[in-house]
Coordinates of C-alpha atoms in Angstrom, one line a residue:
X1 CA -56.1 151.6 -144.1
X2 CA -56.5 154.0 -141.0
X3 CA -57.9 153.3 -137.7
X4 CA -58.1 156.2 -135.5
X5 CA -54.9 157.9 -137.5
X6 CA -53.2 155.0 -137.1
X7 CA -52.3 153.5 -140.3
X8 CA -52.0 149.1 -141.2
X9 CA -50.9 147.4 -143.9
X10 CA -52.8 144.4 -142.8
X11 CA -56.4 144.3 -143.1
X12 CA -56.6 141.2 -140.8
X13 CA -57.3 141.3 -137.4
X14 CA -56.4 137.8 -135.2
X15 CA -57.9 137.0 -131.9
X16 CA -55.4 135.2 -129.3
X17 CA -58.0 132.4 -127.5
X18 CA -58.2 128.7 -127.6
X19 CA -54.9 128.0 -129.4
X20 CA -53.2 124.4 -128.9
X21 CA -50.5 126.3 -127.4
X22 CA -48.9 129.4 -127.0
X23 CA -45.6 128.5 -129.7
X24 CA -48.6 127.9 -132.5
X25 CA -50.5 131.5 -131.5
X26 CA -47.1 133.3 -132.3
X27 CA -46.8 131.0 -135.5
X28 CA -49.9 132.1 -136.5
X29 CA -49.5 135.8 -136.0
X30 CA -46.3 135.8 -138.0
X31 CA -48.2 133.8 -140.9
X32 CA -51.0 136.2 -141.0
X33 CA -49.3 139.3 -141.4
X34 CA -51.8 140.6 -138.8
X35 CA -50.4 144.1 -137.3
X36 CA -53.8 143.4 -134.8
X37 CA -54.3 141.0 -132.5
X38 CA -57.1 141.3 -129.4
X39 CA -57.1 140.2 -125.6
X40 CA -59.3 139.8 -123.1
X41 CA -58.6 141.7 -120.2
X42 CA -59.8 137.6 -118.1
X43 CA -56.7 136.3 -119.3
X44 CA -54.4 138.5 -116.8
X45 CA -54.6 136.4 -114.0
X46 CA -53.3 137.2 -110.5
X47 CA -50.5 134.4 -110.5
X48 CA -48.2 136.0 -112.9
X49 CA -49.5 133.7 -116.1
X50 CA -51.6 136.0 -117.4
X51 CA -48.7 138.3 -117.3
X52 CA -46.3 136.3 -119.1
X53 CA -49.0 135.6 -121.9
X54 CA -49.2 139.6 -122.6
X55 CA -45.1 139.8 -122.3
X56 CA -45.2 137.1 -125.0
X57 CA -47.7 138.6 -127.2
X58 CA -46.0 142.1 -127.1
X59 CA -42.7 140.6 -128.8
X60 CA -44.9 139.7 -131.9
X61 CA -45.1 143.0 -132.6
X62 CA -48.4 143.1 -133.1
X63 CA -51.0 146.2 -131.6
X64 CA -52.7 145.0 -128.5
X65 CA -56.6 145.2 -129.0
X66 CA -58.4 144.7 -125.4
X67 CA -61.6 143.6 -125.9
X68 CA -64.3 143.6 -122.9
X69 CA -65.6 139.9 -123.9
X70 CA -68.0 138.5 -121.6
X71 CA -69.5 141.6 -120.0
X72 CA -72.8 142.0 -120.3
X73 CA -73.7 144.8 -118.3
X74 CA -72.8 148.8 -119.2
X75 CA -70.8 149.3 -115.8
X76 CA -69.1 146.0 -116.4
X77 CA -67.7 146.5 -120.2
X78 CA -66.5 150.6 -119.1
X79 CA -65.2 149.1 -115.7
X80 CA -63.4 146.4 -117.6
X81 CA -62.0 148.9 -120.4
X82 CA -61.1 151.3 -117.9
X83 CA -58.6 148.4 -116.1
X84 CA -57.7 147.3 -119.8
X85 CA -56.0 150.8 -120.6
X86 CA -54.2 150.4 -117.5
X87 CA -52.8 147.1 -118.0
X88 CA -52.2 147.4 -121.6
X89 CA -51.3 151.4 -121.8
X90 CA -53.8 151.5 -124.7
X91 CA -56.5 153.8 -125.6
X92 CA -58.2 151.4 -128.2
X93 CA -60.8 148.9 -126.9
X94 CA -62.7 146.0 -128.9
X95 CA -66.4 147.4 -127.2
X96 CA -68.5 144.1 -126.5
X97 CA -71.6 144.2 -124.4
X98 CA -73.9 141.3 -124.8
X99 CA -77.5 140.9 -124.5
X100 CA -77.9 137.4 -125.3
X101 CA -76.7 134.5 -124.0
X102 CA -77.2 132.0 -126.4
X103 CA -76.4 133.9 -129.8
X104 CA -74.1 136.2 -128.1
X105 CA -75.7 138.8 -129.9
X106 CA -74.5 142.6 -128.7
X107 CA -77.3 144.2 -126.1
X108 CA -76.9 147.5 -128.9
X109 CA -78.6 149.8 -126.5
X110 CA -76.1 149.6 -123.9
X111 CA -73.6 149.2 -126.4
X112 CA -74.1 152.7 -127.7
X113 CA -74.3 153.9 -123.8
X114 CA -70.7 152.3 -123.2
X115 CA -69.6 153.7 -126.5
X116 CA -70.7 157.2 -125.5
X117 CA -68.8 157.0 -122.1
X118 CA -66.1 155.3 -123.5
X119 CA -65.4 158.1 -126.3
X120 CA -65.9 161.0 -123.7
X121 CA -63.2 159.2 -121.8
X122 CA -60.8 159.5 -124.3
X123 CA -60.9 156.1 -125.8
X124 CA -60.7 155.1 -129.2
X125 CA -63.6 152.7 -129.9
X126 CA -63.9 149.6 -131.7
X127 CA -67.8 148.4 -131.3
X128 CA -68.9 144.7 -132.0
X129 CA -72.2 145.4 -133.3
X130 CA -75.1 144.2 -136.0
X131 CA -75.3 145.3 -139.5
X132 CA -78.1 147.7 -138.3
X133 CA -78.2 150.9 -139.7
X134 CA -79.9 152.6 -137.1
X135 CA -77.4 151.5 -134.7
X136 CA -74.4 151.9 -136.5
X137 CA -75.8 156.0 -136.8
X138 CA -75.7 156.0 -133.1
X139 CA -72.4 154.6 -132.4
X140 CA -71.0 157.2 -134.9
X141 CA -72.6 159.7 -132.5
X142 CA -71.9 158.7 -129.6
X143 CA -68.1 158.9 -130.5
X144 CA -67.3 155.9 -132.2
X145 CA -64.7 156.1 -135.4
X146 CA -65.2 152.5 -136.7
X147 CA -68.2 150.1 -136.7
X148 CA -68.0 146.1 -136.5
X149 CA -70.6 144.1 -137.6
X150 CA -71.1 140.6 -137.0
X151 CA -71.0 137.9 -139.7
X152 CA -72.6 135.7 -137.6
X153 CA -73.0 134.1 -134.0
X154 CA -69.2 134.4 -131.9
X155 CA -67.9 131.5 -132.8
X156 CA -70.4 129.9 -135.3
X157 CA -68.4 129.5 -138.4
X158 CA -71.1 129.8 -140.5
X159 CA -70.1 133.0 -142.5
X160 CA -72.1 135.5 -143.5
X161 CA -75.8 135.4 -142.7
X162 CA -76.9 138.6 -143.8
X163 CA -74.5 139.6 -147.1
X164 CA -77.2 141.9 -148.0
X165 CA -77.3 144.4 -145.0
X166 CA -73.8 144.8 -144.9
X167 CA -73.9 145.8 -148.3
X168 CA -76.4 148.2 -147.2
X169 CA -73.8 149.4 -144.4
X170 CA -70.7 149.6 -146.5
X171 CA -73.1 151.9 -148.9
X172 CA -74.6 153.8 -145.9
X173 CA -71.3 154.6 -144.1
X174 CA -69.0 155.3 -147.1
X175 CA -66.5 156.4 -145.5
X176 CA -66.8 154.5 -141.8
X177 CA -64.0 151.5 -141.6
X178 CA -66.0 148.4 -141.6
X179 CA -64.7 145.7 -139.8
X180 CA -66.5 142.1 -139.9
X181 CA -66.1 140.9 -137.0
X182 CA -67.8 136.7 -136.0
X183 CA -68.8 134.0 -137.2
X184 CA -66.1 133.9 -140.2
X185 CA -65.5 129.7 -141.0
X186 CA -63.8 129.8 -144.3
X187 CA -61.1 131.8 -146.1
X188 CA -63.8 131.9 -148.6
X189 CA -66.2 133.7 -146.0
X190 CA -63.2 136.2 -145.6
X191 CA -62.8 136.8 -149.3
X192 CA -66.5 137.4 -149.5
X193 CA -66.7 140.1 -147.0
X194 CA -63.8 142.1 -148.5
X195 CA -65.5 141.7 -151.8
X196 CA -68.2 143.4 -150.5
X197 CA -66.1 146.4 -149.8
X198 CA -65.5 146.1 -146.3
X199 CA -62.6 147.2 -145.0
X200 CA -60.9 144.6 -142.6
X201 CA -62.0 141.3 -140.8
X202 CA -61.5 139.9 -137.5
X203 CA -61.5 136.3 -136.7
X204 CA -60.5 134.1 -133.9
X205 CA -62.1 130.6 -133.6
X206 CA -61.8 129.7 -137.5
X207 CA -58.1 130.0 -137.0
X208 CA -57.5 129.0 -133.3
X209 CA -59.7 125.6 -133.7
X210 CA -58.1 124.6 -137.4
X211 CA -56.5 121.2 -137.8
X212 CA -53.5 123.1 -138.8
X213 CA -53.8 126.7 -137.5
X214 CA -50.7 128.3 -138.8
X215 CA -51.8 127.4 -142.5
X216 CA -55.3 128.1 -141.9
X217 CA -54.2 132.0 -141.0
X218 CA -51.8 132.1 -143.8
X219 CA -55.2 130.8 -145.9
X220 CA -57.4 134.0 -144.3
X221 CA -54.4 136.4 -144.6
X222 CA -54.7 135.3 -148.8
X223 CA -58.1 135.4 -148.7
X224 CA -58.3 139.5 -147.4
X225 CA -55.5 140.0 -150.6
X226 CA -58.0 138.1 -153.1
X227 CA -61.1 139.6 -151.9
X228 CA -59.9 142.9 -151.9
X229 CA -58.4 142.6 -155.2
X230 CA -61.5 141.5 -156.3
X231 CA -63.5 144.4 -154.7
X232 CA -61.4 147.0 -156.3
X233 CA -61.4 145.3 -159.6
X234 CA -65.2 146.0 -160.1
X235 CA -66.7 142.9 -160.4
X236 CA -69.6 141.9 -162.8
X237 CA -73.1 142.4 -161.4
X238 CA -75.7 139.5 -160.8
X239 CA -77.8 138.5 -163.1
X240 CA -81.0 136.9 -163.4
X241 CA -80.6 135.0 -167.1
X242 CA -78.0 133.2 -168.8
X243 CA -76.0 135.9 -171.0
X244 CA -74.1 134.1 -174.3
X245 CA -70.0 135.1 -174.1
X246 CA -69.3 134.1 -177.7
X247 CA -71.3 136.6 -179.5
X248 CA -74.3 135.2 -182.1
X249 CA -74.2 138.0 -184.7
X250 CA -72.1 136.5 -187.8
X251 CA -73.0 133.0 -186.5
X252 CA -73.1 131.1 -189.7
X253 CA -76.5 130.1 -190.7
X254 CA -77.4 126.3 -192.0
X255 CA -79.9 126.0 -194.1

């Protein structure tokens, strides 16, 4: 899978918040097999913790994703990615602008907006967006490489809400990596986005806030395999009636 011309192995992204502690975040990472993992530029802190936090995440190994979490402004998310680069010494940047406080759902016209300055500025955009098609036609034009829909709500665990549209967007944008991105729960909500073709997943809370965290991300890392084995394996369309598997031609007859 490429991002940008950079090539992973793992189609897993892993968010860094709201671990127990900082020993079970690394734990996790190693049991993912993530090659991905994002921070928010609010964790640097001016004390030095925030510091050690990003010293510790580098020797994971892992790719440093910035992400501009919280902003909710235009200024605030390319003022926040601009400062991210610098910290970070990384071009990519997790784009989030929100326009809703509640749902945390994206504000997508001033997402495109920071997308377009963002991309003129040389950075290498990852958007968190909606499964809207529209949308997702802008980003692309305003620079933007890879698209991110939501499952669901930041947060929510509940899955996927709208399986049907990003079917529509995996069709749509054939060749556009797809990246589900909130609201995943379940290892079963991952599988069922890969099976739906899409190309990676990113998840944060369903790990972070697990009773056992490190087993829970080996569980999503398994999940991505299955799904995607599934995917490629073609599976069997829907259908609306019952359909016999033991054939009734040469069915003996009693009379």
């Amino acid at each position: 899978m490429q991002f940008y011309g950079t090539t992973l192995s793992s189609r897993l992204f892993l968010g860094t918040a709201q671990y127990p502690s900082p020993k079970v975040l690394c734990e996790a990472i190693a049991a993912s097999g993530c090659e991905v993992i994002t921070l928010s530029l609010r964790r640097e802190t001016s004390d030095g913790a925030g510091t050690g936090f990003w010293q510790m995440l580098r020797q994971t190994g892992a790719r440093i994703l910035p992400n501009t979490a919280g902003c909710h402004s235009v200024q605030e998310a390319v003022t926040t990615a601009q400062m991210a680069r610098e910290i970070f010494d990384t071009d990519w940047i997790k784009l989030e602008v929100i326009g809703h406080a509640d749902s945390l759902q994206p504000d997508v016209f001033g997402l495109v907006e920071a997308a377009r300055i963002l991309s003129e500025d040389g950075f290498k955009v990852f958007p968190y967006t909606t499964e809207d098609l529209v949308v997702g036609e802008h980003l692309l034009q305003a620079g933007c490489e890879v698209l991110m829909p939501w499952g669901a709500p930041i947060g929510s665990g509940q899955g996927l809400r709208n399986p049907d549209g990003l079917r529509a967007m995996r069709a749509h944008f054939p060749d556009t990596p797809l990246v589900v991105d909130a609201g995943i729960g379940r290892p079963s909500d991952v599988a069922a986005a890969m099976e739906l073709g899409l190309d990676a997943v990113l998840l944060n809370t369903a790990v972070a806030k697990a009773g056992d965290p490190v087993g829970m991300a080996r569980a999503m890392a398994q999940a991505v395999a299955a799904g995607q084995a599934g995917y490629q394996a073609e599976p069997m369309p829907r259908r609306d009636m019952a359909v016999p598997s033991t054939p009734v031609l040469g069915l003996a007859e009693l009379t």
